[in-house]
Coordinates of C-alpha atoms and ligand atoms in Angstrom, one line a residue:
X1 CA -13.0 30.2 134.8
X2 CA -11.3 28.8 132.1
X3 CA -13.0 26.4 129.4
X4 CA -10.5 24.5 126.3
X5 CA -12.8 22.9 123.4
X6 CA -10.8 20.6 121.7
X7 CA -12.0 20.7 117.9
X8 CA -14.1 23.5 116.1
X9 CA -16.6 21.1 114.7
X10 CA -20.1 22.6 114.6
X11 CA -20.6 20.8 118.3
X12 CA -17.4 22.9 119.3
X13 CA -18.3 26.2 117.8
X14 CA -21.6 25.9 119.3
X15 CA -20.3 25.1 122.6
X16 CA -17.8 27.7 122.5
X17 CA -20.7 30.4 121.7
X18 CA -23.1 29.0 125.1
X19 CA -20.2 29.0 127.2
X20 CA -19.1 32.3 126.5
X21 CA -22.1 33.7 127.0
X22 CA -22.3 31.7 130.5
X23 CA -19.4 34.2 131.5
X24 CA -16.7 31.4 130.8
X25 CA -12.8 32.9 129.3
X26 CA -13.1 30.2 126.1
X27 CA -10.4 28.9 124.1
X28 CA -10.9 26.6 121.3
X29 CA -8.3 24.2 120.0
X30 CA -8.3 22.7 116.5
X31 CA -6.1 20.8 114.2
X32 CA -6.5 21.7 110.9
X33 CA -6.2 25.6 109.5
X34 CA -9.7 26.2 109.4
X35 CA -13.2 25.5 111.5
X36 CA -16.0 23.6 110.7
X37 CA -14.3 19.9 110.8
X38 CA -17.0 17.9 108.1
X39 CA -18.7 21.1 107.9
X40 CA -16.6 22.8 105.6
X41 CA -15.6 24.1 102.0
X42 CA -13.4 24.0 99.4
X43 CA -13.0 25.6 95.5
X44 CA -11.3 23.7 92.2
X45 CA -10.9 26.4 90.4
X46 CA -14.0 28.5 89.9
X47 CA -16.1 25.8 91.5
X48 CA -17.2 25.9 95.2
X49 CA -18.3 22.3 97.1
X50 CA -19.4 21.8 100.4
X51 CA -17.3 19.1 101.7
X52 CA -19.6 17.2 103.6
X53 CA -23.2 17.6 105.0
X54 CA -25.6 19.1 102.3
X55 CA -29.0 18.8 104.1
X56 CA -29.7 21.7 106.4
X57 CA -33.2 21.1 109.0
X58 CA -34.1 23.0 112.1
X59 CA -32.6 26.1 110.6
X60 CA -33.8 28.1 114.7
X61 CA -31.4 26.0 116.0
X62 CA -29.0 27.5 114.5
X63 CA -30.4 31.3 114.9
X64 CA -31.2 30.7 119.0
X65 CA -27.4 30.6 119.2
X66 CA -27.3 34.6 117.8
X67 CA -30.2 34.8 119.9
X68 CA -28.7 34.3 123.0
X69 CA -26.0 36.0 121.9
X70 CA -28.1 39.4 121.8
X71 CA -27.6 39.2 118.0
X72 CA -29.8 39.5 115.2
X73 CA -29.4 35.9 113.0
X74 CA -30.2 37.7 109.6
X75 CA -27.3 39.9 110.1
X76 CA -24.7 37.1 109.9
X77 CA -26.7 33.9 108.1
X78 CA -29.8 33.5 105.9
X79 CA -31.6 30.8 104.3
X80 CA -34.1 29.5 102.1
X81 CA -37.3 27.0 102.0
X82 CA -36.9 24.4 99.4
X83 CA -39.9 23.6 97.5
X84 CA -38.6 20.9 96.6
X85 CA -37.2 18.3 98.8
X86 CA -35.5 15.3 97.0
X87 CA -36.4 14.5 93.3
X88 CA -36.0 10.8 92.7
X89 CA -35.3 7.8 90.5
X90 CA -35.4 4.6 89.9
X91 CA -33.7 2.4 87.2
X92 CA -37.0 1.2 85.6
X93 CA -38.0 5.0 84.6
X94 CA -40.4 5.8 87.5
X95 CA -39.8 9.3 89.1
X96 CA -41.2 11.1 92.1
X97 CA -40.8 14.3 93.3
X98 CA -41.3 15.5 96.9
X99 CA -42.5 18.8 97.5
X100 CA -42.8 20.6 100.3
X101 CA -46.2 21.7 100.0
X102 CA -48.1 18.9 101.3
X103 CA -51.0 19.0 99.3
X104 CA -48.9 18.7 95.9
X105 CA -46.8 15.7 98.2
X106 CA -49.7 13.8 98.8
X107 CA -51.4 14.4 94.5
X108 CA -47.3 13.6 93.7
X109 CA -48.1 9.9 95.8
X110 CA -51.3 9.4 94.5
X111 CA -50.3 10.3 90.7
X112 CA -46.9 8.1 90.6
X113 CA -48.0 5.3 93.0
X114 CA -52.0 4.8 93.1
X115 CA -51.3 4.5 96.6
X116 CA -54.3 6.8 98.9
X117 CA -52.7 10.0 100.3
X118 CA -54.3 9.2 103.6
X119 CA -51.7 6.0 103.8
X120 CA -49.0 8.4 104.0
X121 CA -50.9 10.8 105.9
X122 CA -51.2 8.3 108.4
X123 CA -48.2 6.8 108.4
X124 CA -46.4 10.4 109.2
X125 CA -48.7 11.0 111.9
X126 CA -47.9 8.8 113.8
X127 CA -44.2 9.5 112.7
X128 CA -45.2 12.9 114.3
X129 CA -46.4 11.3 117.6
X130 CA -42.9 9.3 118.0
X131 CA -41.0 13.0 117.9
X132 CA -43.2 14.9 120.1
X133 CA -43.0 11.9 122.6
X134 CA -39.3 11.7 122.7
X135 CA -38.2 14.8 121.8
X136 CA -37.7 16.2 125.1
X137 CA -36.4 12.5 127.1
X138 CA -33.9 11.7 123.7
X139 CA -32.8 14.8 122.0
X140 CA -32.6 17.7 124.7
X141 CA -31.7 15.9 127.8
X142 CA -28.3 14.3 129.2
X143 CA -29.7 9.8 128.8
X144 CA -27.7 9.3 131.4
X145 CA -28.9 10.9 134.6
X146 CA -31.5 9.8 136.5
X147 CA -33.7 13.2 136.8
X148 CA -34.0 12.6 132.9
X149 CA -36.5 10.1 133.8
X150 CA -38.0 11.4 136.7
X151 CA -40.7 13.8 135.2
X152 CA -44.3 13.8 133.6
X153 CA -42.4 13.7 130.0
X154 CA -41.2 10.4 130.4
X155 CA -44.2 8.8 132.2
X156 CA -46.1 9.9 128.9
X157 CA -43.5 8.6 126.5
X158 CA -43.6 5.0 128.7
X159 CA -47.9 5.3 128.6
X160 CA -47.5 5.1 125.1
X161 CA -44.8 2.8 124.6
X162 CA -46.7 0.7 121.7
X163 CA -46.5 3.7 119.7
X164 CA -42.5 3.7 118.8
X165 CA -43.0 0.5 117.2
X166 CA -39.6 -0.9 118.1
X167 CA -40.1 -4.4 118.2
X168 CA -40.0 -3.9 114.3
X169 CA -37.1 -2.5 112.1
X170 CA -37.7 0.8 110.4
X171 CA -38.2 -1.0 106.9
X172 CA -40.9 -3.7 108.6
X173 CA -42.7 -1.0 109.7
X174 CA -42.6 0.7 106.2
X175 CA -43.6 -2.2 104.4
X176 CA -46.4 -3.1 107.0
X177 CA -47.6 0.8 106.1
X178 CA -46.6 1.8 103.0
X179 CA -47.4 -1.6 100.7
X180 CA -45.5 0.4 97.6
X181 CA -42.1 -1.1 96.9
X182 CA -41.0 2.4 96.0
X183 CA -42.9 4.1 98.7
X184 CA -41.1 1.7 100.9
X185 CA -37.6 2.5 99.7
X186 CA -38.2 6.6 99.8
X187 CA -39.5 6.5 103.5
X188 CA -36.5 3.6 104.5
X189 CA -33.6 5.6 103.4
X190 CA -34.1 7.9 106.3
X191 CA -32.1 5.2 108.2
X192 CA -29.1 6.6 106.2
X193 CA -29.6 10.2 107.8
X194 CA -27.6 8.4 110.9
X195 CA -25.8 6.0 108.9
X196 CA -27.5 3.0 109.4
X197 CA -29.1 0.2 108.0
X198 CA -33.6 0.4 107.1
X199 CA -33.3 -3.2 107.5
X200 CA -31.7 -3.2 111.3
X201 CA -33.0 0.0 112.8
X202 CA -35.8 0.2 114.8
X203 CA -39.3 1.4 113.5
X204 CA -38.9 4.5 116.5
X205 CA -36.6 5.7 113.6
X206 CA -39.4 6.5 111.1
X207 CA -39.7 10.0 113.3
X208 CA -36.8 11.2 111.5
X209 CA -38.8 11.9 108.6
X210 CA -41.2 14.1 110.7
X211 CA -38.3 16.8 110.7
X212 CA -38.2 16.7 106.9
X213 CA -42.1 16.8 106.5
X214 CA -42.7 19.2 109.7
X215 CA -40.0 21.6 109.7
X216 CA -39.4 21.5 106.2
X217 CA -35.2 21.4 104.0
X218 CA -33.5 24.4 104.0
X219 CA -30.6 26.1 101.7
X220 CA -28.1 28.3 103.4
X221 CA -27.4 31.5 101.2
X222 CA -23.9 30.7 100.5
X223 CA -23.9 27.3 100.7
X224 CA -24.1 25.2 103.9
X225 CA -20.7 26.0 104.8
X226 CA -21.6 29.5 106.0
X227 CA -23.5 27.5 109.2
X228 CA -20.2 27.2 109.8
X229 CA -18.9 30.8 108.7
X230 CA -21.6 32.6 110.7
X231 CA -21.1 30.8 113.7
X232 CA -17.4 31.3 113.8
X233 CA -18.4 34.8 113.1
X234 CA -20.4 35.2 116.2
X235 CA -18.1 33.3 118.3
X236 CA -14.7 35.3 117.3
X237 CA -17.3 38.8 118.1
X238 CA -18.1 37.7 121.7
X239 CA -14.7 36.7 122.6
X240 CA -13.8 33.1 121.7
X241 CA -10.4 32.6 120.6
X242 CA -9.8 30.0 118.1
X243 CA -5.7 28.9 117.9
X244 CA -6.0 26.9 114.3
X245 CA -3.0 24.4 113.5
X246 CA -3.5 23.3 117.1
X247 CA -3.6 19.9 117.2
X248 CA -4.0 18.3 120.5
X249 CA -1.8 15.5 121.2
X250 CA -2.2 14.3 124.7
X251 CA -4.4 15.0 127.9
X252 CA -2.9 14.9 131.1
X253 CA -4.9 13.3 133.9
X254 CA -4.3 13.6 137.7
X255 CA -6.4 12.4 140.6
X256 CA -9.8 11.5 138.0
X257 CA -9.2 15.4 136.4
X258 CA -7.6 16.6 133.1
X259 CA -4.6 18.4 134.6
X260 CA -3.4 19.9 131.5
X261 CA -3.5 19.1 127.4
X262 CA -0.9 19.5 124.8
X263 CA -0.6 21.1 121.7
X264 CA 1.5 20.1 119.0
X265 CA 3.5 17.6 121.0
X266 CA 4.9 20.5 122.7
X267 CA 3.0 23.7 124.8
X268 CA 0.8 22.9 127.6
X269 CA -2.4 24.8 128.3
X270 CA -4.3 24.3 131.5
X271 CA -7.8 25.1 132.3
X272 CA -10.5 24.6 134.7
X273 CA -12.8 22.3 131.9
X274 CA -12.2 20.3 128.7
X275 CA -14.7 19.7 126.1
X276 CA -14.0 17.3 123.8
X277 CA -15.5 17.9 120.0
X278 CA -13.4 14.8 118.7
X279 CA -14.1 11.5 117.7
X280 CA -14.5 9.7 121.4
X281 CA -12.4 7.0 119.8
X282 CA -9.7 9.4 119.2
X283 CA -10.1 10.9 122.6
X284 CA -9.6 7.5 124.8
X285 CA -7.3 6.1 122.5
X286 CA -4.8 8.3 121.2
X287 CA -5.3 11.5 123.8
X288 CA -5.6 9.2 126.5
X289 CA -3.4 6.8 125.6
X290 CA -5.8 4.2 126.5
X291 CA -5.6 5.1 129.7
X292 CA -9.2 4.8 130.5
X293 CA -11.7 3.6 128.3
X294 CA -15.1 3.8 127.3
X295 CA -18.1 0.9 126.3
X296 CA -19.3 2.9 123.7
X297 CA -16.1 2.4 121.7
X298 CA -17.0 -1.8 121.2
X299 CA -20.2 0.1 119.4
X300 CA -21.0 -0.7 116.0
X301 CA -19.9 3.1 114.0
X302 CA -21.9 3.9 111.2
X303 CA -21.3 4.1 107.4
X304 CA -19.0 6.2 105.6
X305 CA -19.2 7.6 102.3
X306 CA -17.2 8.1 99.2
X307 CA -17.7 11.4 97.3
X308 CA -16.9 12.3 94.1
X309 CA -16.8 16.1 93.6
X310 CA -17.2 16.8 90.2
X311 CA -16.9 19.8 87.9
X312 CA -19.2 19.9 85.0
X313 CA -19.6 22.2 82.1
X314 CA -22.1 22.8 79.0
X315 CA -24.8 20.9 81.2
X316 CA -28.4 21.8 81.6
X317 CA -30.2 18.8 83.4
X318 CA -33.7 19.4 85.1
X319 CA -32.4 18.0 88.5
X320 CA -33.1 20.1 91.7
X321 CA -30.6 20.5 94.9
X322 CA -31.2 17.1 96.3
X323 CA -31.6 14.0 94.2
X324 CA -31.2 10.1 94.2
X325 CA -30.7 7.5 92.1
X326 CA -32.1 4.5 93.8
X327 CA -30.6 0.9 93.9
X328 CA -32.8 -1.7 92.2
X329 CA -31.8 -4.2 95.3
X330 CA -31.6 -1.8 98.5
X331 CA -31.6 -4.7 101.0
X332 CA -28.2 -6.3 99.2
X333 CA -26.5 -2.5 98.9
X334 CA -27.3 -2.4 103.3
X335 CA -26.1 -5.7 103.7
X336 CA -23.1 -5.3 101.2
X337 CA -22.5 -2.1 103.3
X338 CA -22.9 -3.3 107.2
X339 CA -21.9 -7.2 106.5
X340 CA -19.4 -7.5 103.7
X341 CA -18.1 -3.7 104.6
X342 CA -17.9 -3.6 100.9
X343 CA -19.9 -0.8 98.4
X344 CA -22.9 -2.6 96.5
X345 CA -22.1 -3.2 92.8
X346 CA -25.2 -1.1 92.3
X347 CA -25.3 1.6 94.8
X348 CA -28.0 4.5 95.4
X349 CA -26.5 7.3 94.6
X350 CA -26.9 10.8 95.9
X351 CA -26.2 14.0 93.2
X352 CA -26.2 17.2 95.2
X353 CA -25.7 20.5 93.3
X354 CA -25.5 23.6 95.4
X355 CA -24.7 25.5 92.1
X356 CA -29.1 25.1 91.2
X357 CA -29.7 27.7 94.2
X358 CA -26.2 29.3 94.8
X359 CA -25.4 30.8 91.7
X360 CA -21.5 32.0 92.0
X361 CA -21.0 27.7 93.1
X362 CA -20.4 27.3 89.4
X363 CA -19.7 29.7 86.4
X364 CA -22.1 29.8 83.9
X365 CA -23.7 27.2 82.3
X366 CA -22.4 24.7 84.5
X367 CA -22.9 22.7 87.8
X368 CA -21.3 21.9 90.6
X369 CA -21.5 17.7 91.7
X370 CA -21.6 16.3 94.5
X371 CA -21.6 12.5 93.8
X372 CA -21.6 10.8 97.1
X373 CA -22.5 7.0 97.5
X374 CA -23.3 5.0 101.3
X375 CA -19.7 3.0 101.9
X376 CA -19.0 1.1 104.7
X377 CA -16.1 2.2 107.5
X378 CA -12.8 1.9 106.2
X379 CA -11.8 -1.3 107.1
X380 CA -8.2 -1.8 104.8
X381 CA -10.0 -1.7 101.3
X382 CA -8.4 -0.7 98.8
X383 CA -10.3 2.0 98.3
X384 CA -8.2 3.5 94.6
X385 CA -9.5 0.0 93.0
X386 CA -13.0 0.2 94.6
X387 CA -13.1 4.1 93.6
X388 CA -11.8 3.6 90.1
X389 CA -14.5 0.6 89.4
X390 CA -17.1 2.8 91.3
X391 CA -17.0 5.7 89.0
X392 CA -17.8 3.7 85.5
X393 CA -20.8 2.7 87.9
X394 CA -22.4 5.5 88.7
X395 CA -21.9 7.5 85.0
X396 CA -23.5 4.5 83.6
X397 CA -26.4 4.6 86.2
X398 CA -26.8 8.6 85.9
X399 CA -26.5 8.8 82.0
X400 CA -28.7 6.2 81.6
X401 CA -31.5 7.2 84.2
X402 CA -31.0 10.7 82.7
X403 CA -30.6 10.4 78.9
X404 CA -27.0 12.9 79.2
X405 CA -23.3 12.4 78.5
X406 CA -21.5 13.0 81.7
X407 CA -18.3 11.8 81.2
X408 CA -17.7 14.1 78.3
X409 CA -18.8 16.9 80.8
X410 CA -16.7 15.9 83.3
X411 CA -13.8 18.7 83.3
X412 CA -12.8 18.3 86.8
X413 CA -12.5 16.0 89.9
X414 CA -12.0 15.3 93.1
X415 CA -12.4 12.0 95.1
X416 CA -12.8 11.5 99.1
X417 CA -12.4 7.8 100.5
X418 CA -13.7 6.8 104.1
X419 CA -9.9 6.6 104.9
X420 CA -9.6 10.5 103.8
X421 CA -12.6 11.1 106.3
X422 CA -10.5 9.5 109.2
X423 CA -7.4 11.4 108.6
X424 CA -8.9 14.8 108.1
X425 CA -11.2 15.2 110.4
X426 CA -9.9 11.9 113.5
X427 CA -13.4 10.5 112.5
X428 CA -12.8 7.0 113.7
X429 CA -12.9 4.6 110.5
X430 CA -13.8 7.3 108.5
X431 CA -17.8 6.9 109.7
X432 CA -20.4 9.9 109.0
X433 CA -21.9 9.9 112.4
X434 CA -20.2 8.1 115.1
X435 CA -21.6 5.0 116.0
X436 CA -24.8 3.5 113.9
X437 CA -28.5 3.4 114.9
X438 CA -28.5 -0.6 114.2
X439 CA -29.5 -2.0 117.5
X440 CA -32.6 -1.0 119.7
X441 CA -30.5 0.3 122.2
X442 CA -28.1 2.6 120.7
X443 CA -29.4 5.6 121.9
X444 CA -28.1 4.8 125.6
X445 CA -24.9 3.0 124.2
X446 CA -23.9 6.4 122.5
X447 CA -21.4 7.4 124.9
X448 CA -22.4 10.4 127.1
X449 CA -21.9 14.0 127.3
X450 CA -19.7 14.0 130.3
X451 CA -17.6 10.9 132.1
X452 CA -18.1 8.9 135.1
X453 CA -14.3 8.3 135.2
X454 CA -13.1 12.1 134.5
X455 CA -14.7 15.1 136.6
X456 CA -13.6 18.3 134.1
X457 CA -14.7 16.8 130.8
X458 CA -17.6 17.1 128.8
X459 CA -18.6 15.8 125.2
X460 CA -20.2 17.3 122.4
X461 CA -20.6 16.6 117.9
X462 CA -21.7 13.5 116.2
X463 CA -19.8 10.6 118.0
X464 CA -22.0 11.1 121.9
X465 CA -25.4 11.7 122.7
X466 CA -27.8 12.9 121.1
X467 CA -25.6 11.1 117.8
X468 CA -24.9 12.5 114.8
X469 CA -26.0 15.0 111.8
X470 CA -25.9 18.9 112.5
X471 CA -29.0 19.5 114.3
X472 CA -28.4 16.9 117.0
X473 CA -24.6 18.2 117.0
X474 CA -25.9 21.6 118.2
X475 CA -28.3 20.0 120.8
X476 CA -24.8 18.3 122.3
X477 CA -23.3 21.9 122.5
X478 CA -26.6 22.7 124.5
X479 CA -27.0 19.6 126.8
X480 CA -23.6 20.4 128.2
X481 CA -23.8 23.7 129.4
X482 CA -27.1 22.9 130.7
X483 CA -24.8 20.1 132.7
X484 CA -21.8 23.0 133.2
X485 CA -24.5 25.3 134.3
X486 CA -26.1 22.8 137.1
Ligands
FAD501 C1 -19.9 13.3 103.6 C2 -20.8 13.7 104.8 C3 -22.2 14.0 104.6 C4 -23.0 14.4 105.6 N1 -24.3 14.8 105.4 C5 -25.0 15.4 106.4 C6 -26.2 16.1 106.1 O1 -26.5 16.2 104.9 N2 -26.8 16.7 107.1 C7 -26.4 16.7 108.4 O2 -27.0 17.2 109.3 N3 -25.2 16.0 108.7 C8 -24.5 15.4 107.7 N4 -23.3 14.8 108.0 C9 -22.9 14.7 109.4 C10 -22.3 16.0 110.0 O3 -21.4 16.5 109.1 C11 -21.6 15.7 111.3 O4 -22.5 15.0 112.2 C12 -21.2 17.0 112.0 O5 -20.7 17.9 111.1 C13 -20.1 16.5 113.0 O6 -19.7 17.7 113.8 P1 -18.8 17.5 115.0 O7 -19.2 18.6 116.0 O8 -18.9 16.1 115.6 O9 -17.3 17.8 114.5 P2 -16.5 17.3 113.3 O10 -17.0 17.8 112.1 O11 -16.2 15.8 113.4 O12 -15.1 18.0 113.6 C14 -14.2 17.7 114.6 C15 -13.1 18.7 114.6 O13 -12.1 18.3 115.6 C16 -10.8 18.5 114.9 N5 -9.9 17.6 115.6 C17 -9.9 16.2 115.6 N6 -8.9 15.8 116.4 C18 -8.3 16.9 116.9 C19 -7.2 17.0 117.8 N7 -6.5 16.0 118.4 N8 -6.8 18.3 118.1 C20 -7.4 19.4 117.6 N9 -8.5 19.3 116.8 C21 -8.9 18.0 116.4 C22 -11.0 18.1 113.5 O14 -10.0 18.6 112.7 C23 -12.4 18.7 113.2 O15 -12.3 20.0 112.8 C24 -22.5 14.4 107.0 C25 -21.1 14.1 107.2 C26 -20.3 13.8 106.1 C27 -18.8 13.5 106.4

């Protein structure tokens, strides 16, 4: 039996691998000339930058694929514990840093906010609850058949309904908690790990954070684009063929089946299932021709980003892997993003530099930068003004935060617009994840991982269910050959 994945995102590359190993002949299809879609790399000049994603989690996701591949993980990919997770700042000169070792977390609170440990404790205990509750019903399961809700897991999740708190947005339920202004803004930013707004999702959201606390951040050694690497590895050694410059240009349906799909406007491949690793939006509308269409495509996507990826010599700073520059208004910079769909005139900004743990990322004393600010979907802005204005922002915010000169450090650039997301990876309007996490009921809006209308499809990566970010793009890849499978 033959199965054709159309994109070699991580949710394709990780479907490829589980259907391969469930005896299927897998053939993977993919536009550009290399894999990883948003999950990929690039050099200016002796500098290497991940494109996209820079926070890795629930690293044995990642190794149960070489697991059930009869591989040993450490062969092909390895990575490191931070101790650190995120250093941050504010404008006013306050600081935090957040280890990973909880006891010097919870001193770190109590030294830079006189707020009692067992606040937090509390509050993440109860983020803790929300995961283990819904872990198995939201994150592993297909929403959208009924035996989902027909077991022991769910009655215990709806027993304890109270608990999820999502009568309240995410940053109601911080402030309600927390009762630190900068407490408050640390803990609400985990909206932004699905692209959406503190002040729209609801409170069920604060369980993100339990992954950061509980499983702890992790460096790949390489850099996070060898996630990517090692898994293309693995696949190409079982027996997945990837056909690179590939795009896929239309899918021909017959009698509620994909018939056929074509590559390159031209050769036609046929096959017993499709999986579709693309933008749903791009699927329905420009592979189906609009043919049939979907609800989840009236949903709300999420933001977008622009990045500035920056080469910088003769620097020393004391900054870590992950670290932010917090707005002084964060409510305006959402509602800037998710209302006016324009970037805040003083946006956090994020400064990633893979170069403090991977070494050859930047030749000596210098750093690789990742500058990368929350923007909304590309919605016709201008986006060479906006960029151009954008820049003098943030290298006034950073130099003045950090006492440095950047701009005279500055040796190389190179800038990425929501519209560049769109065209280089079909990520509809350019948006990080898919669809946002802005309304209560997003999670069964998010279209799912196989189609009422279309009997040979399935649907995995960061625009259906379970949503977006690289972990839950791997569960997708397992949800549907657990469907495939039964
Ligand atoms: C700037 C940025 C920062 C992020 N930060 C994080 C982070 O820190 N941590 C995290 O976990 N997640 C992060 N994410 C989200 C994460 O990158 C995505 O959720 C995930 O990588 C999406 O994977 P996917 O499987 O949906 O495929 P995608 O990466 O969307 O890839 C889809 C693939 O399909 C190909 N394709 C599209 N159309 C066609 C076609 N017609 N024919 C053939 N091929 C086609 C594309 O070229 C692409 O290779 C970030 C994303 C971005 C952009």
């Amino acid at each position: 039996m033959k199965v054709a994945i159309i994109g070699s995102g991580i949710g394709g590359i990780c479907s490829a691998i589980r259907l391969k190993n469930q005896g299927f002949d897998v053939n993977v299809y993919e536009k550009n000339d290399y894999p990883g879609g948003k999950l990929s790399t690039f050099k200016l000049g002796d500098f290497r930058f991940d494109a996209g994603p820079s926070l890795f989690t629930m690293p044995h996701l990642v190794d149960e694929l070489f697991a059930i591949s009869n591989e040993n993980p450490r062969k092909f990919f390895n990575y490191k514990k931070k101790k650190i997770h995120c250093k941050y700042f504010w404008d006013d000169g306050k600081k935090f840093t957040a280890y990973s070792d909880k006891k010097k977390f919870f001193n770190e609170i109590e030294k830079e906010f006189d707020v009692p440990s067992s606040t937090v404790k509390g509050y993440l205990k109860k983020a803790e609850k929300k995961y283990n509750l819904t872990e198995k019903i939201f994150l592993k399961k297909s929403l959208h058949k009924l035996s989902t809700y027909i077991n022991t897991d769910t009655l215990k999740a709806l027993f304890n309904v109270n608990i999820f708190q999502i009568n309240k947005t995410l940053s109601k339920v911080n402030s309600e908690e927390l009762k630190n202004k900068y407490l408050i803004q640390i803990f609400n930013r985990y909206a932004t790990y699905n692209g959406s707004s503190p002040y729209k999702t609801p409170g069920m959201m604060s369980l993100i954070q339990h992954l950061e606390n509980h499983y702890g951040t992790y460096i790949p050694e390489g850099g996070m684009h060898e996630i990517t690497n090692s898994l293309f590895n693995l696949a190409k050694k079982i027996g997945v063929k990837f056909h690179f410059k590939s795009e896929v240009t239309k899918l021909k349906i017959e009698k509620n089946e994909i018939k056929f799909l074509e590559i390159n406007n031209d050769k036609k491949i046929l096959s017993n299932y499709f999986i579709s690793n693309v933008d749903t939006h791009h699927f329905y509308t420009k592979l189906l021709g609009n043919n049939i269409s979907h609800r989840s495509l009236k949903s709300e996507r999420s933001s977008s980003a622009v990045i500035f990826y920056w080469c910088m010599k003769n620097i020393k700073t004391d900054l870590d892997l992950h670290n932010i520059f917090f707005s002084s208004d964060y409510k305006k910079e959402f509602e800037s993003i998710f209302e006016k769909k324009q970037i805040y005139n003083d946006p956090t900004v994020y400064l990633n530099i893979t170069s403090k743990d991977v070494k050859n990322d930047a030749p000596k004393n210098s750093e690789n930068w990742f500058v990368m600010v929350n923007a909304p979907h590309h919605a016709n802005q201008n986006w060479n003004s906006e960029i151009k204005i954008l820049k003098e922002i943030i290298i006034k915010k950073i130099e003045k935060v950090l006492n440095i000169d950047i701009k005279g450090k500055l040796i190389k650039e190179k800038v990425y617009s929501p519209a560049d997301l769109d065209k280089n990876t079909n990520s509809y309007l350019g948006s990080l994840y898919g669809t946002s996490s802005n309304d209560l009921f997003s999670s069964f809006l998010r279209h799912p991982n196989f189609s009422k209308k279309i009997k040979n499809v399935f649907f995995c990566g960061g625009s259906v269910h379970p949503g977006g970010g690289i972990p839950l793009c791997i569960l997708s890849s397992k949800i549907i050959s657990d469907l495939i499978e039964n």
